[in-house]
Amino acid sequence: MFVGIDAGGTLLKVAYREGEKFHVRKYPIAELEGVAEWVNGLENYKVCVTGGKSGVFISHLQKEAKEMVEFEATHRGVRFLLGRMGRTDTDYLITNVGTGTSIHCIHGDSHERLGGTGVGGGTLVGLGYLLTGVRHFDEIVRLAEQGSRERIDLKVKHIYEGKEPPISGELTASNFGNDLFSGAEDMPKEDLLATVMGLVGETVSTVSVQTARQCRSNTIIYIGSSFHENDLLKEIVVSYTKLRGASPLFLENGEFSGAVGAMISLESKEKETKI
Ligand code: ADP
Ligand code: MG
């Protein structure tokens, strides 16, 4: 069995292949030792580990493991997942919205990290919790989907009162920038969480479209567990990216790119194309 592990800041992602079957799973990073025990109990396996916590994970393994630089694994996984979707793109930007957000430019086999932002999935959970007391990602997403940003965000049209704005009035002029000094006490959780989602989605897509120009690429591939069953974040990112003239793309199982890339790095070239 070939096992790829991506041990990130928040979640540990696993991809493995048994015969022709390909599986993915994810765990809270606190379960790192349990996953290492599972690997230790396997027979006949090879494991490759990537991500910021790869060293910690490897320290719990009994057998030798391969270690891979995170971005190499991610790039390889993205290429593989694109292929499974029948796409042959070679030039694109990858925006990985994990705990934080990291942005890389790809041209064929070459890649370069062009930047990122500390606003990411960790912001969604952390700021969301501070504002509302809601802890779980799934709950944050569910409530945000029922909320409205109308009372909290300031739109361009609110500033250009009675006057035609030079850019779309529907754009956000200031996230959380509306007049909040009256009535802030009874702000519904749903609205607060929807606004946090807006802040994260608009920040990551704004930084991405600017970086895409520098990369001379029009396609932005968004990955990371922040998008997991999170249609609202996807919608915000898609509309903002399109508005700025770039093409957004989400990969099936995109949050497993690093783990998948680590897994296929263990296999021969011929096998790699078969999965
Ligand atoms: P990392 O590689 O840094 O661990 P991920 O790509 O796994 O990052 O994304 C982590 C983010 O995904 C979290 O900050 C959170 O917003 C979101 N997320 C999705 N599912 C979960 C979950 N079950 N538990 C916690 N966070 C989750
Ligand atoms: Mg990660």
PDB file of C-alpha atoms and ligand atoms in Angstrom:
ATOM      1  CA  MET A   1       0.000   0.000   0.000  1.00  0.00           C
ATOM      2  CA  PHE A   2       1.189   3.537  -0.811  1.00  0.00           C
ATOM      3  CA  VAL A   3       0.299   6.133   1.819  1.00  0.00           C
ATOM      4  CA  GLY A   4       0.616   9.927   1.465  1.00  0.00           C
ATOM      5  CA  ILE A   5       0.262  12.096   4.569  1.00  0.00           C
ATOM      6  CA  ASP A   6      -0.101  15.895   4.684  1.00  0.00           C
ATOM      7  CA  ALA A   7       0.177  17.016   8.307  1.00  0.00           C
ATOM      8  CA  GLY A   8      -0.958  20.668   8.306  1.00  0.00           C
ATOM      9  CA  GLY A   9      -1.591  23.304  10.957  1.00  0.00           C
ATOM     10  CA  THR A  10      -5.203  22.242  11.579  1.00  0.00           C
ATOM     11  CA  LEU A  11      -5.913  18.989   9.765  1.00  0.00           C
ATOM     12  CA  LEU A  12      -4.037  15.862   8.857  1.00  0.00           C
ATOM     13  CA  LYS A  13      -4.878  14.603   5.379  1.00  0.00           C
ATOM     14  CA  VAL A  14      -4.313  10.996   4.290  1.00  0.00           C
ATOM     15  CA  ALA A  15      -4.418   9.553   0.766  1.00  0.00           C
ATOM     16  CA  TYR A  16      -3.758   5.889   0.098  1.00  0.00           C
ATOM     17  CA  ARG A  17      -4.137   3.342  -2.614  1.00  0.00           C
ATOM     18  CA  GLU A  18      -5.106  -0.271  -2.141  1.00  0.00           C
ATOM     19  CA  GLY A  19      -4.877  -2.098  -5.439  1.00  0.00           C
ATOM     20  CA  GLU A  20      -6.676   0.159  -7.881  1.00  0.00           C
ATOM     21  CA  LYS A  21      -8.767   1.801  -5.157  1.00  0.00           C
ATOM     22  CA  PHE A  22      -7.861   5.316  -4.060  1.00  0.00           C
ATOM     23  CA  HIS A  23      -8.988   6.603  -0.639  1.00  0.00           C
ATOM     24  CA  VAL A  24      -8.789   9.950   1.165  1.00  0.00           C
ATOM     25  CA  ARG A  25      -9.475  10.811   4.807  1.00  0.00           C
ATOM     26  CA  LYS A  26      -8.875  13.710   7.131  1.00  0.00           C
ATOM     27  CA  TYR A  27      -8.407  14.071  10.891  1.00  0.00           C
ATOM     28  CA  PRO A  28      -7.908  16.901  13.364  1.00  0.00           C
ATOM     29  CA  ILE A  29      -4.149  17.405  13.812  1.00  0.00           C
ATOM     30  CA  ALA A  30      -4.581  16.417  17.500  1.00  0.00           C
ATOM     31  CA  GLU A  31      -5.128  12.844  16.211  1.00  0.00           C
ATOM     32  CA  LEU A  32      -1.652  12.756  14.653  1.00  0.00           C
ATOM     33  CA  GLU A  33      -0.424  10.009  16.974  1.00  0.00           C
ATOM     34  CA  GLY A  34      -3.450   7.812  16.268  1.00  0.00           C
ATOM     35  CA  VAL A  35      -2.873   8.091  12.519  1.00  0.00           C
ATOM     36  CA  ALA A  36       0.824   7.274  13.015  1.00  0.00           C
ATOM     37  CA  GLU A  37      -0.251   4.163  14.951  1.00  0.00           C
ATOM     38  CA  TRP A  38      -2.528   3.162  12.084  1.00  0.00           C
ATOM     39  CA  VAL A  39       0.440   3.479   9.676  1.00  0.00           C
ATOM     40  CA  ASN A  40       2.661   1.484  12.060  1.00  0.00           C
ATOM     41  CA  GLY A  41       0.096  -1.311  12.079  1.00  0.00           C
ATOM     42  CA  LEU A  42       0.006  -1.662   8.266  1.00  0.00           C
ATOM     43  CA  GLU A  43       1.789  -4.464   6.467  1.00  0.00           C
ATOM     44  CA  ASN A  44       3.642  -3.991   3.243  1.00  0.00           C
ATOM     45  CA  TYR A  45       3.439  -0.259   2.832  1.00  0.00           C
ATOM     46  CA  LYS A  46       5.483   2.780   1.822  1.00  0.00           C
ATOM     47  CA  VAL A  47       4.719   6.182   3.306  1.00  0.00           C
ATOM     48  CA  CYS A  48       5.594   9.716   2.224  1.00  0.00           C
ATOM     49  CA  VAL A  49       4.908  12.642   4.566  1.00  0.00           C
ATOM     50  CA  THR A  50       4.591  16.349   3.812  1.00  0.00           C
ATOM     51  CA  GLY A  51       3.258  19.499   5.525  1.00  0.00           C
ATOM     52  CA  GLY A  52       4.451  21.675   8.392  1.00  0.00           C
ATOM     53  CA  LYS A  53       4.045  18.871  10.929  1.00  0.00           C
ATOM     54  CA  SER A  54       5.759  16.182   8.826  1.00  0.00           C
ATOM     55  CA  GLY A  55       8.734  16.017  11.231  1.00  0.00           C
ATOM     56  CA  VAL A  56       6.449  15.413  14.218  1.00  0.00           C
ATOM     57  CA  PHE A  57       4.516  12.745  12.320  1.00  0.00           C
ATOM     58  CA  ILE A  58       7.685  10.945  11.213  1.00  0.00           C
ATOM     59  CA  SER A  59       8.982  10.944  14.801  1.00  0.00           C
ATOM     60  CA  HIS A  60       6.037   8.648  15.666  1.00  0.00           C
ATOM     61  CA  LEU A  61       6.705   6.157  12.871  1.00  0.00           C
ATOM     62  CA  GLN A  62       8.496   2.860  13.422  1.00  0.00           C
ATOM     63  CA  LYS A  63       9.617   2.402   9.824  1.00  0.00           C
ATOM     64  CA  GLU A  64      11.551   4.746   7.588  1.00  0.00           C
ATOM     65  CA  ALA A  65       9.422   7.286   5.718  1.00  0.00           C
ATOM     66  CA  LYS A  66      10.017   9.572   2.776  1.00  0.00           C
ATOM     67  CA  GLU A  67       9.618  13.294   3.463  1.00  0.00           C
ATOM     68  CA  MET A  68       8.636  15.759   0.775  1.00  0.00           C
ATOM     69  CA  VAL A  69       8.663  19.554   0.556  1.00  0.00           C
ATOM     70  CA  GLU A  70       5.045  20.639   0.930  1.00  0.00           C
ATOM     71  CA  PHE A  71       4.744  22.615  -2.220  1.00  0.00           C
ATOM     72  CA  GLU A  72       6.277  19.964  -4.430  1.00  0.00           C
ATOM     73  CA  ALA A  73       3.717  17.498  -3.089  1.00  0.00           C
ATOM     74  CA  THR A  74       0.867  19.979  -3.551  1.00  0.00           C
ATOM     75  CA  HIS A  75       1.893  20.799  -7.124  1.00  0.00           C
ATOM     76  CA  ARG A  76       2.150  17.122  -8.006  1.00  0.00           C
ATOM     77  CA  GLY A  77      -1.212  16.387  -6.421  1.00  0.00           C
ATOM     78  CA  VAL A  78      -2.880  19.297  -8.216  1.00  0.00           C
ATOM     79  CA  ARG A  79      -1.523  18.062 -11.551  1.00  0.00           C
ATOM     80  CA  PHE A  80      -2.843  14.590 -10.815  1.00  0.00           C
ATOM     81  CA  LEU A  81      -6.301  15.798  -9.719  1.00  0.00           C
ATOM     82  CA  LEU A  82      -6.524  18.066 -12.801  1.00  0.00           C
ATOM     83  CA  GLY A  83      -5.799  15.004 -14.944  1.00  0.00           C
ATOM     84  CA  ARG A  84      -8.590  13.052 -13.241  1.00  0.00           C
ATOM     85  CA  MET A  85     -10.947  15.873 -14.224  1.00  0.00           C
ATOM     86  CA  GLY A  86      -9.771  15.540 -17.824  1.00  0.00           C
ATOM     87  CA  ARG A  87      -7.885  18.859 -17.798  1.00  0.00           C
ATOM     88  CA  THR A  88      -4.477  19.458 -19.317  1.00  0.00           C
ATOM     89  CA  ASP A  89      -3.654  22.932 -17.912  1.00  0.00           C
ATOM     90  CA  THR A  90       0.059  23.634 -17.451  1.00  0.00           C
ATOM     91  CA  ASP A  91       0.057  27.320 -16.422  1.00  0.00           C
ATOM     92  CA  TYR A  92      -1.940  28.425 -13.413  1.00  0.00           C
ATOM     93  CA  LEU A  93      -1.873  29.934  -9.981  1.00  0.00           C
ATOM     94  CA  ILE A  94      -2.555  27.727  -6.942  1.00  0.00           C
ATOM     95  CA  THR A  95      -4.137  29.412  -3.949  1.00  0.00           C
ATOM     96  CA  ASN A  96      -4.128  27.071  -0.963  1.00  0.00           C
ATOM     97  CA  VAL A  97      -6.610  28.338   1.615  1.00  0.00           C
ATOM     98  CA  GLY A  98      -5.534  26.233   4.571  1.00  0.00           C
ATOM     99  CA  THR A  99      -5.097  27.546   8.099  1.00  0.00           C
ATOM    100  CA  GLY A 100      -3.328  30.421   6.356  1.00  0.00           C
ATOM    101  CA  THR A 101      -3.244  31.156   2.636  1.00  0.00           C
ATOM    102  CA  SER A 102      -0.306  30.458   0.376  1.00  0.00           C
ATOM    103  CA  ILE A 103      -0.069  31.332  -3.337  1.00  0.00           C
ATOM    104  CA  HIS A 104       2.141  29.678  -5.954  1.00  0.00           C
ATOM    105  CA  CYS A 105       2.678  30.273  -9.653  1.00  0.00           C
ATOM    106  CA  ILE A 106       3.038  27.235 -11.941  1.00  0.00           C
ATOM    107  CA  HIS A 107       4.445  27.163 -15.460  1.00  0.00           C
ATOM    108  CA  GLY A 108       4.884  23.568 -16.561  1.00  0.00           C
ATOM    109  CA  ASP A 109       7.305  21.920 -14.141  1.00  0.00           C
ATOM    110  CA  SER A 110       8.534  25.153 -12.593  1.00  0.00           C
ATOM    111  CA  HIS A 111       6.894  26.761  -9.612  1.00  0.00           C
ATOM    112  CA  GLU A 112       7.458  29.795  -7.481  1.00  0.00           C
ATOM    113  CA  ARG A 113       5.865  30.964  -4.256  1.00  0.00           C
ATOM    114  CA  LEU A 114       4.575  34.451  -4.965  1.00  0.00           C
ATOM    115  CA  GLY A 115       2.975  35.279  -1.660  1.00  0.00           C
ATOM    116  CA  GLY A 116       0.014  34.673   0.545  1.00  0.00           C
ATOM    117  CA  THR A 117      -1.945  36.154   3.384  1.00  0.00           C
ATOM    118  CA  GLY A 118      -2.498  35.300   7.018  1.00  0.00           C
ATOM    119  CA  VAL A 119      -6.210  35.548   6.321  1.00  0.00           C
ATOM    120  CA  GLY A 120      -7.425  31.990   5.706  1.00  0.00           C
ATOM    121  CA  GLY A 121      -9.380  29.105   7.203  1.00  0.00           C
ATOM    122  CA  GLY A 122      -7.864  29.785  10.622  1.00  0.00           C
ATOM    123  CA  THR A 123      -9.354  33.295  10.490  1.00  0.00           C
ATOM    124  CA  LEU A 124     -12.744  31.852   9.678  1.00  0.00           C
ATOM    125  CA  VAL A 125     -12.686  29.615  12.728  1.00  0.00           C
ATOM    126  CA  GLY A 126     -10.789  31.942  15.107  1.00  0.00           C
ATOM    127  CA  LEU A 127     -12.510  35.237  14.357  1.00  0.00           C
ATOM    128  CA  GLY A 128     -15.818  33.416  13.960  1.00  0.00           C
ATOM    129  CA  TYR A 129     -15.439  31.924  17.434  1.00  0.00           C
ATOM    130  CA  LEU A 130     -14.396  35.214  19.055  1.00  0.00           C
ATOM    131  CA  LEU A 131     -17.407  36.991  17.597  1.00  0.00           C
ATOM    132  CA  THR A 132     -20.058  34.339  18.192  1.00  0.00           C
ATOM    133  CA  GLY A 133     -18.745  31.566  20.458  1.00  0.00           C
ATOM    134  CA  VAL A 134     -19.376  28.990  17.709  1.00  0.00           C
ATOM    135  CA  ARG A 135     -16.465  26.514  17.641  1.00  0.00           C
ATOM    136  CA  HIS A 136     -17.064  24.012  14.901  1.00  0.00           C
ATOM    137  CA  PHE A 137     -16.222  24.659  11.293  1.00  0.00           C
ATOM    138  CA  ASP A 138     -19.345  22.898  10.004  1.00  0.00           C
ATOM    139  CA  GLU A 139     -21.577  24.946  12.308  1.00  0.00           C
ATOM    140  CA  ILE A 140     -19.834  28.187  11.304  1.00  0.00           C
ATOM    141  CA  VAL A 141     -20.477  27.368   7.643  1.00  0.00           C
ATOM    142  CA  ARG A 142     -24.112  26.368   8.251  1.00  0.00           C
ATOM    143  CA  LEU A 143     -24.928  29.558  10.180  1.00  0.00           C
ATOM    144  CA  ALA A 144     -23.016  31.834   7.790  1.00  0.00           C
ATOM    145  CA  GLU A 145     -25.111  30.514   4.912  1.00  0.00           C
ATOM    146  CA  GLN A 146     -28.225  31.866   6.664  1.00  0.00           C
ATOM    147  CA  GLY A 147     -26.747  35.277   7.408  1.00  0.00           C
ATOM    148  CA  SER A 148     -26.559  38.648   5.670  1.00  0.00           C
ATOM    149  CA  ARG A 149     -23.598  41.050   5.420  1.00  0.00           C
ATOM    150  CA  GLU A 150     -25.871  44.005   4.658  1.00  0.00           C
ATOM    151  CA  ARG A 151     -25.733  45.652   8.098  1.00  0.00           C
ATOM    152  CA  ILE A 152     -22.056  45.019   8.798  1.00  0.00           C
ATOM    153  CA  ASP A 153     -20.105  45.544   5.580  1.00  0.00           C
ATOM    154  CA  LEU A 154     -19.811  48.934   3.945  1.00  0.00           C
ATOM    155  CA  LYS A 155     -20.364  48.866   0.198  1.00  0.00           C
ATOM    156  CA  VAL A 156     -19.013  51.325  -2.328  1.00  0.00           C
ATOM    157  CA  LYS A 157     -22.598  52.512  -3.004  1.00  0.00           C
ATOM    158  CA  HIS A 158     -23.005  53.470   0.671  1.00  0.00           C
ATOM    159  CA  ILE A 159     -20.077  55.876   0.366  1.00  0.00           C
ATOM    160  CA  TYR A 160     -21.077  57.313  -3.020  1.00  0.00           C
ATOM    161  CA  GLU A 161     -24.495  58.431  -1.803  1.00  0.00           C
ATOM    162  CA  GLY A 162     -26.570  60.088  -4.508  1.00  0.00           C
ATOM    163  CA  LYS A 163     -23.671  59.897  -6.926  1.00  0.00           C
ATOM    164  CA  GLU A 164     -22.569  57.362  -9.547  1.00  0.00           C
ATOM    165  CA  PRO A 165     -19.560  55.443  -8.133  1.00  0.00           C
ATOM    166  CA  PRO A 166     -16.483  55.003 -10.367  1.00  0.00           C
ATOM    167  CA  ILE A 167     -16.517  51.226  -9.701  1.00  0.00           C
ATOM    168  CA  SER A 168     -19.391  48.816  -9.043  1.00  0.00           C
ATOM    169  CA  GLY A 169     -21.414  50.056  -6.085  1.00  0.00           C
ATOM    170  CA  GLU A 170     -21.928  46.444  -5.032  1.00  0.00           C
ATOM    171  CA  LEU A 171     -18.238  45.971  -4.226  1.00  0.00           C
ATOM    172  CA  THR A 172     -17.216  45.931  -0.577  1.00  0.00           C
ATOM    173  CA  ALA A 173     -15.586  49.224   0.358  1.00  0.00           C
ATOM    174  CA  SER A 174     -14.821  48.042   3.899  1.00  0.00           C
ATOM    175  CA  ASN A 175     -15.333  44.611   5.469  1.00  0.00           C
ATOM    176  CA  PHE A 176     -17.002  45.221   8.874  1.00  0.00           C
ATOM    177  CA  GLY A 177     -16.852  48.934   7.941  1.00  0.00           C
ATOM    178  CA  ASN A 178     -20.517  49.890   8.267  1.00  0.00           C
ATOM    179  CA  ASP A 179     -21.676  52.030  11.157  1.00  0.00           C
ATOM    180  CA  LEU A 180     -21.744  49.432  13.926  1.00  0.00           C
ATOM    181  CA  PHE A 181     -21.938  51.713  16.953  1.00  0.00           C
ATOM    182  CA  SER A 182     -25.673  51.395  17.232  1.00  0.00           C
ATOM    183  CA  GLY A 183     -27.372  48.024  17.448  1.00  0.00           C
ATOM    184  CA  ALA A 184     -24.165  45.971  17.507  1.00  0.00           C
ATOM    185  CA  GLU A 185     -25.237  44.136  20.684  1.00  0.00           C
ATOM    186  CA  ASP A 186     -28.044  42.233  19.015  1.00  0.00           C
ATOM    187  CA  MET A 187     -26.211  41.353  15.834  1.00  0.00           C
ATOM    188  CA  PRO A 188     -27.267  37.809  14.854  1.00  0.00           C
ATOM    189  CA  LYS A 189     -24.544  35.141  14.820  1.00  0.00           C
ATOM    190  CA  GLU A 190     -25.558  34.275  11.282  1.00  0.00           C
ATOM    191  CA  ASP A 191     -24.806  37.823  10.062  1.00  0.00           C
ATOM    192  CA  LEU A 192     -21.474  38.019  11.901  1.00  0.00           C
ATOM    193  CA  LEU A 193     -20.346  34.692  10.471  1.00  0.00           C
ATOM    194  CA  ALA A 194     -21.503  35.582   6.958  1.00  0.00           C
ATOM    195  CA  THR A 195     -19.396  38.731   7.225  1.00  0.00           C
ATOM    196  CA  VAL A 196     -16.317  36.823   8.421  1.00  0.00           C
ATOM    197  CA  MET A 197     -16.799  34.514   5.427  1.00  0.00           C
ATOM    198  CA  GLY A 198     -16.940  37.594   3.181  1.00  0.00           C
ATOM    199  CA  LEU A 199     -13.743  38.987   4.681  1.00  0.00           C
ATOM    200  CA  VAL A 200     -11.872  35.727   4.133  1.00  0.00           C
ATOM    201  CA  GLY A 201     -13.263  35.054   0.644  1.00  0.00           C
ATOM    202  CA  GLU A 202     -12.714  38.575  -0.644  1.00  0.00           C
ATOM    203  CA  THR A 203      -9.219  38.828   0.815  1.00  0.00           C
ATOM    204  CA  VAL A 204      -7.985  35.543  -0.615  1.00  0.00           C
ATOM    205  CA  SER A 205      -9.484  36.229  -4.039  1.00  0.00           C
ATOM    206  CA  THR A 206      -8.251  39.829  -4.193  1.00  0.00           C
ATOM    207  CA  VAL A 207      -4.700  38.789  -3.344  1.00  0.00           C
ATOM    208  CA  SER A 208      -4.976  35.900  -5.823  1.00  0.00           C
ATOM    209  CA  VAL A 209      -6.107  37.958  -8.814  1.00  0.00           C
ATOM    210  CA  GLN A 210      -3.339  40.477  -8.212  1.00  0.00           C
ATOM    211  CA  THR A 211      -0.780  37.683  -7.949  1.00  0.00           C
ATOM    212  CA  ALA A 212      -2.184  36.004 -11.094  1.00  0.00           C
ATOM    213  CA  ARG A 213      -1.147  39.063 -13.100  1.00  0.00           C
ATOM    214  CA  GLN A 214       2.383  38.779 -11.782  1.00  0.00           C
ATOM    215  CA  CYS A 215       2.298  35.074 -12.733  1.00  0.00           C
ATOM    216  CA  ARG A 216       0.922  35.941 -16.200  1.00  0.00           C
ATOM    217  CA  SER A 217      -1.759  33.347 -15.692  1.00  0.00           C
ATOM    218  CA  ASN A 218      -5.512  33.571 -15.967  1.00  0.00           C
ATOM    219  CA  THR A 219      -6.511  30.397 -14.150  1.00  0.00           C
ATOM    220  CA  ILE A 220      -6.605  30.333 -10.367  1.00  0.00           C
ATOM    221  CA  ILE A 221      -6.941  26.910  -8.758  1.00  0.00           C
ATOM    222  CA  TYR A 222      -8.316  27.211  -5.244  1.00  0.00           C
ATOM    223  CA  ILE A 223      -7.581  24.343  -2.853  1.00  0.00           C
ATOM    224  CA  GLY A 224      -7.541  23.828   0.928  1.00  0.00           C
ATOM    225  CA  SER A 225     -10.008  22.418   3.446  1.00  0.00           C
ATOM    226  CA  SER A 226     -11.563  25.858   4.019  1.00  0.00           C
ATOM    227  CA  PHE A 227     -13.688  25.138   0.931  1.00  0.00           C
ATOM    228  CA  HIS A 228     -14.866  21.757   2.214  1.00  0.00           C
ATOM    229  CA  GLU A 229     -18.684  21.682   1.947  1.00  0.00           C
ATOM    230  CA  ASN A 230     -18.495  25.463   2.035  1.00  0.00           C
ATOM    231  CA  ASP A 231     -20.500  26.686  -0.949  1.00  0.00           C
ATOM    232  CA  LEU A 232     -20.744  30.191   0.465  1.00  0.00           C
ATOM    233  CA  LEU A 233     -16.961  30.678   0.504  1.00  0.00           C
ATOM    234  CA  LYS A 234     -16.742  29.165  -2.981  1.00  0.00           C
ATOM    235  CA  GLU A 235     -19.442  31.551  -4.265  1.00  0.00           C
ATOM    236  CA  ILE A 236     -17.693  34.610  -2.816  1.00  0.00           C
ATOM    237  CA  VAL A 237     -14.352  33.535  -4.290  1.00  0.00           C
ATOM    238  CA  VAL A 238     -15.829  32.654  -7.688  1.00  0.00           C
ATOM    239  CA  SER A 239     -17.713  35.925  -8.102  1.00  0.00           C
ATOM    240  CA  TYR A 240     -14.808  38.102  -6.939  1.00  0.00           C
ATOM    241  CA  THR A 241     -12.292  36.238  -9.112  1.00  0.00           C
ATOM    242  CA  LYS A 242     -14.507  36.478 -12.199  1.00  0.00           C
ATOM    243  CA  LEU A 243     -15.258  40.127 -11.566  1.00  0.00           C
ATOM    244  CA  ARG A 244     -11.544  40.824 -11.725  1.00  0.00           C
ATOM    245  CA  GLY A 245     -11.181  38.952 -15.020  1.00  0.00           C
ATOM    246  CA  ALA A 246      -9.580  35.670 -13.903  1.00  0.00           C
ATOM    247  CA  SER A 247     -10.967  32.100 -14.093  1.00  0.00           C
ATOM    248  CA  PRO A 248     -11.468  30.262 -10.791  1.00  0.00           C
ATOM    249  CA  LEU A 249     -11.273  26.480 -10.624  1.00  0.00           C
ATOM    250  CA  PHE A 250     -11.970  24.047  -7.784  1.00  0.00           C
ATOM    251  CA  LEU A 251     -10.611  20.511  -7.904  1.00  0.00           C
ATOM    252  CA  GLU A 252     -12.498  17.453  -6.799  1.00  0.00           C
ATOM    253  CA  ASN A 253     -10.744  16.432  -3.530  1.00  0.00           C
ATOM    254  CA  GLY A 254      -8.571  19.560  -3.871  1.00  0.00           C
ATOM    255  CA  GLU A 255      -7.952  19.694  -0.114  1.00  0.00           C
ATOM    256  CA  PHE A 256      -6.062  16.402  -0.470  1.00  0.00           C
ATOM    257  CA  SER A 257      -3.600  17.735  -3.082  1.00  0.00           C
ATOM    258  CA  GLY A 258      -0.599  17.523  -0.734  1.00  0.00           C
ATOM    259  CA  ALA A 259      -1.436  14.028   0.514  1.00  0.00           C
ATOM    260  CA  VAL A 260      -2.171  12.775  -3.008  1.00  0.00           C
ATOM    261  CA  GLY A 261       1.086  14.280  -4.323  1.00  0.00           C
ATOM    262  CA  ALA A 262       3.019  12.589  -1.511  1.00  0.00           C
ATOM    263  CA  MET A 263       1.282   9.275  -2.258  1.00  0.00           C
ATOM    264  CA  ILE A 264       1.983   9.280  -6.001  1.00  0.00           C
ATOM    265  CA  SER A 265       5.600  10.300  -5.446  1.00  0.00           C
ATOM    266  CA  LEU A 266       6.055   6.753  -4.073  1.00  0.00           C
ATOM    267  CA  GLU A 267       4.804   5.114  -7.215  1.00  0.00           C
ATOM    268  CA  SER A 268       6.435   4.491 -10.550  1.00  0.00           C
ATOM    269  CA  LYS A 269       5.576   6.762 -13.472  1.00  0.00           C
ATOM    270  CA  GLU A 270       3.579   3.992 -15.196  1.00  0.00           C
ATOM    271  CA  LYS A 271       1.450   3.312 -12.123  1.00  0.00           C
ATOM    272  CA  GLU A 272       0.871   7.011 -11.545  1.00  0.00           C
ATOM    273  CA  THR A 273      -1.093   7.382 -14.777  1.00  0.00           C
ATOM    274  CA  LYS A 274      -3.312   4.379 -13.954  1.00  0.00           C
ATOM    275  CA  ILE A 275      -4.945   5.447 -10.681  1.00  0.00           C
TER     276      ILE A 275
HETATM  277  P1  ADP B   1      -3.755  23.005   7.035  1.00  0.00           P
HETATM  278  O1  ADP B   1      -3.021  22.263   5.972  1.00  0.00           O
HETATM  279  O2  ADP B   1      -3.092  24.272   7.460  1.00  0.00           O
HETATM  280  O3  ADP B   1      -4.162  22.128   8.177  1.00  0.00           O
HETATM  281  P2  ADP B   1      -6.295  22.809   5.608  1.00  0.00           P
HETATM  282  O4  ADP B   1      -6.162  22.939   4.124  1.00  0.00           O
HETATM  283  O5  ADP B   1      -6.519  21.448   6.134  1.00  0.00           O
HETATM  284  O6  ADP B   1      -5.096  23.541   6.338  1.00  0.00           O
HETATM  285  O7  ADP B   1      -7.495  23.779   6.034  1.00  0.00           O
HETATM  286  C1  ADP B   1      -7.759  24.073   7.379  1.00  0.00           C
HETATM  287  C2  ADP B   1      -9.044  24.882   7.450  1.00  0.00           C
HETATM  288  O8  ADP B   1     -10.128  24.115   6.930  1.00  0.00           O
HETATM  289  C3  ADP B   1      -9.460  25.255   8.854  1.00  0.00           C
HETATM  290  O9  ADP B   1      -8.834  26.439   9.283  1.00  0.00           O
HETATM  291  C4  ADP B   1     -10.971  25.405   8.714  1.00  0.00           C
HETATM  292  O10 ADP B   1     -11.314  26.687   8.252  1.00  0.00           O
HETATM  293  C5  ADP B   1     -11.326  24.427   7.601  1.00  0.00           C
HETATM  294  N1  ADP B   1     -11.906  23.139   8.039  1.00  0.00           N
HETATM  295  C6  ADP B   1     -12.571  22.287   7.210  1.00  0.00           C
HETATM  296  N2  ADP B   1     -12.999  21.195   7.857  1.00  0.00           N
HETATM  297  C7  ADP B   1     -12.593  21.327   9.147  1.00  0.00           C
HETATM  298  C8  ADP B   1     -12.734  20.523  10.303  1.00  0.00           C
HETATM  299  N3  ADP B   1     -13.382  19.357  10.280  1.00  0.00           N
HETATM  300  N4  ADP B   1     -12.165  20.955  11.458  1.00  0.00           N
HETATM  301  C9  ADP B   1     -11.510  22.116  11.509  1.00  0.00           C
HETATM  302  N5  ADP B   1     -11.355  22.942  10.446  1.00  0.00           N
HETATM  303  C10 ADP B   1     -11.887  22.566   9.266  1.00  0.00           C
HETATM  304 MG    MG B   2      -1.958  22.620   4.247  1.00  0.00          MG
END
